């Protein structure tokens, strides 16, 4: 969003090395636009064996970014081992993703990291990196809340105390564990501890105190929490000279006062600059001063958000800075209209709701209905408007931006005294050398090819490529190598995978003489940041230990899902066996041997059943999704990894164990039979096994692919929505229902005529209040937000 310049002349065509700070900032913002990541999760904590569903937003300021189309999202353990990763396609700045957690995952705190490749050009601190607790009742260790243990720091407005000047001091409590329920504080003078003022405490994190400071005195804060823990914080020495910037926030203006004390220039040549969303909108140069000046900055035409006010000396160096949040009570978001055609909080009651959504930006929406006790991880409003831009994490950030009162406004202004802005600090803008741009913004996927004959590169060589999509459509592309013998295919947009077949353009070269070494251009980057702190420790699990209530419900839900999956599997096996029993049994008898002759198997017959085919898929494991009950996949470094009952599955090709990455080399047209064996071979334990059998010489061949060398290129992943209970499952009263997420969906298009999306879901056995939660953006980039507890 462009902000009108109030006192600023035109900055068009100014270089990065322009003379004034405001010109440098305008040039920097134009040349180096910034992106920030906000992830919205379905729950605050997860159980091993569950799926982490999330909605991703990449923003520029407070609106969706159009710069990048790829978001890299990664899942780490506490030793910085990358356990899973994926590339999320961004449509107008938003995308969807999920991580399947193995049931064997140890209870611990894990981390989710997200970034665009463009963000790698700048500070690592700009990347998204958050802890996520994962519980597992079968782990030998359990997560336990750290005890209340805090430290306090004082932050002086204007960065210093001046003699005979009113001081405004923010007092902030920090903790890697839990903060106290309540605390008190007082300001005292010197060693005598003479009381001067009490700290105004706004919440368990932030307080504020004002007083008149004098150079011949010292000051300190005495703090005490509700459990008797105390701390003493000594304030900085009062100075006889310097400059002091203070800001008061009003509805339509920011009132400022600047005090100059015993400065040679008395403030002449100083400059005050206010910026919003990386854009300078107010500049005032001080041409004369009697030791102090006051003024106001007009903000009535600005949207809500962070404003940075900076005082520069006569050498254009920042000497004082203040962050303010303006229009806190008028956060601008659209609350979508919804109706409840059928509403029920009865056990397993049916609900039919409708929500009006923007018909052009509906892919940015996420809609979730949960038990009212389930809160989404991270508050969307505070993440968009506040925490993604600040250097230090904020406890309970949503408190500051919802149901705003005068006290919350004062609390947020005090909190911002303790913060620095993460995006584009002045130290970065004013430095003499610009950032080294190593990576340009990514637009979709790309792959490079190096053409060689033997080991010798083939420069300026024409090559014919045949690209086969997952739906078997073919396209033909001719490429020419550069002087190094390479070419690049850019701007590729596809899901699942592509098969790229190739041959030289000149007939005199045999196909086997020339080959192409393909390389994916979309790479994950090593994690370099320090992992953020969290409020948990691991302790030995005892038989008498209990799980948090929501985790107990998740355990019950998991048990119920496994029981339902077992019932469905048995039913499906009966149906499949009844339909193709004789010929399929004969095929199984011919191809299977030894431990692979399992009675607990689901068989797919590609020889005798003309109704099923693999020709539209390039990876047989992806084809099996939705056809095998309980089968899910995750993508690790673009390799498909299958899970049954949330445990990894072993894969066999003609009864020889193969690696997951080898599966993509199996030609789907060569497959005769796939056999899914529940549990391990020979009656062992585990998620199961997938046995793939190839066609024998007397078996009819499937669809013939081009008889050329090929390369498989993995595309964007299709992310499925959570599996919701069906009417048949609801009527099965032999299995309980303890779901806490009753409905969650992204990419749910509205009806083209009504502009409304339908929410259909069944209640569980116990919920009596629902939490409806929606986020997204309109076509104009305006934020969509709705959170209601019903009824």
Coordinates of N, CA, C and O in Angstrom, one line a residue, residues 18 29 83 87 121 123 206 239 308 334 429 476 481 493 601 624 633 677 692 736 739 766 773:
X18 N 21.9 8.2 -2.2 CA 21.5 9.6 -2.0 C 21.9 10.1 -0.7 O 22.2 9.4 0.3
X29 N 13.8 0.7 -0.2 CA 12.5 0.0 -0.3 C 12.2 -0.4 -1.7 O 11.5 -1.4 -2.0
X83 N 13.8 -33.1 9.4 CA 13.1 -34.4 9.3 C 12.1 -34.4 8.1 O 11.8 -35.5 7.6
X87 N 8.0 -27.7 -0.6 CA 7.9 -26.4 -1.3 C 6.4 -26.2 -1.5 O 5.7 -26.9 -2.2
X121 N 18.6 -13.4 0.9 CA 19.5 -12.4 0.6 C 19.8 -11.4 1.8 O 20.7 -10.6 1.8
X123 N 19.0 -10.7 6.3 CA 19.3 -11.3 7.6 C 18.5 -12.6 7.8 O 17.3 -12.7 7.5
X206 N 4.6 -6.7 30.8 CA 5.0 -5.3 30.6 C 4.4 -4.4 31.6 O 3.3 -4.6 32.1
X239 N 22.3 11.7 32.6 CA 23.3 12.5 31.9 C 22.9 14.0 32.0 O 21.8 14.4 32.1
X308 N 7.5 4.1 12.7 CA 8.9 4.3 13.3 C 9.3 5.7 13.2 O 9.3 6.3 12.1
X334 N -12.0 -7.4 7.3 CA -13.4 -7.7 6.9 C -13.8 -9.0 7.6 O -13.2 -10.0 7.6
X429 N 20.0 0.4 6.1 CA 19.7 1.3 5.1 C 20.9 2.3 4.9 O 21.2 2.7 3.7
X476 N 6.2 -30.8 -26.6 CA 7.5 -30.9 -27.2 C 8.2 -29.6 -27.1 O 7.7 -28.5 -27.4
X481 N 21.8 -25.5 -25.9 CA 22.7 -25.3 -24.7 C 23.6 -24.1 -24.9 O 23.8 -23.6 -26.0
X493 N 5.0 -25.0 -13.8 CA 4.0 -25.1 -12.7 C 3.2 -26.4 -13.0 O 2.5 -26.6 -14.0
X601 N -3.8 -58.7 3.1 CA -3.2 -57.9 2.0 C -4.3 -57.3 1.1 O -5.4 -57.9 0.9
X624 N -1.5 -44.5 -5.0 CA -2.1 -45.3 -4.0 C -2.9 -44.5 -3.0 O -3.7 -45.0 -2.2
X633 N 1.4 -39.9 2.7 CA 2.8 -39.7 2.2 C 3.3 -38.4 2.7 O 2.6 -37.5 3.0
X677 N 0.6 -55.0 2.3 CA 0.5 -56.0 3.4 C 0.5 -55.2 4.7 O 1.5 -54.5 5.0
X692 N 5.7 -54.4 -5.0 CA 5.4 -54.0 -6.4 C 5.9 -55.1 -7.3 O 7.1 -55.5 -7.2
X736 N -16.2 -44.5 19.5 CA -16.4 -43.2 20.1 C -15.9 -42.1 19.1 O -15.2 -42.4 18.1
X739 N -13.1 -36.2 18.2 CA -12.4 -35.2 17.4 C -12.5 -33.8 18.1 O -13.6 -33.4 18.5
X766 N -19.0 -34.9 22.4 CA -19.0 -34.1 23.6 C -19.1 -32.6 23.4 O -19.5 -31.9 24.4
X773 N -13.3 -20.2 13.0 CA -12.1 -19.4 12.8 C -11.8 -19.3 11.3 O -11.8 -20.3 10.6

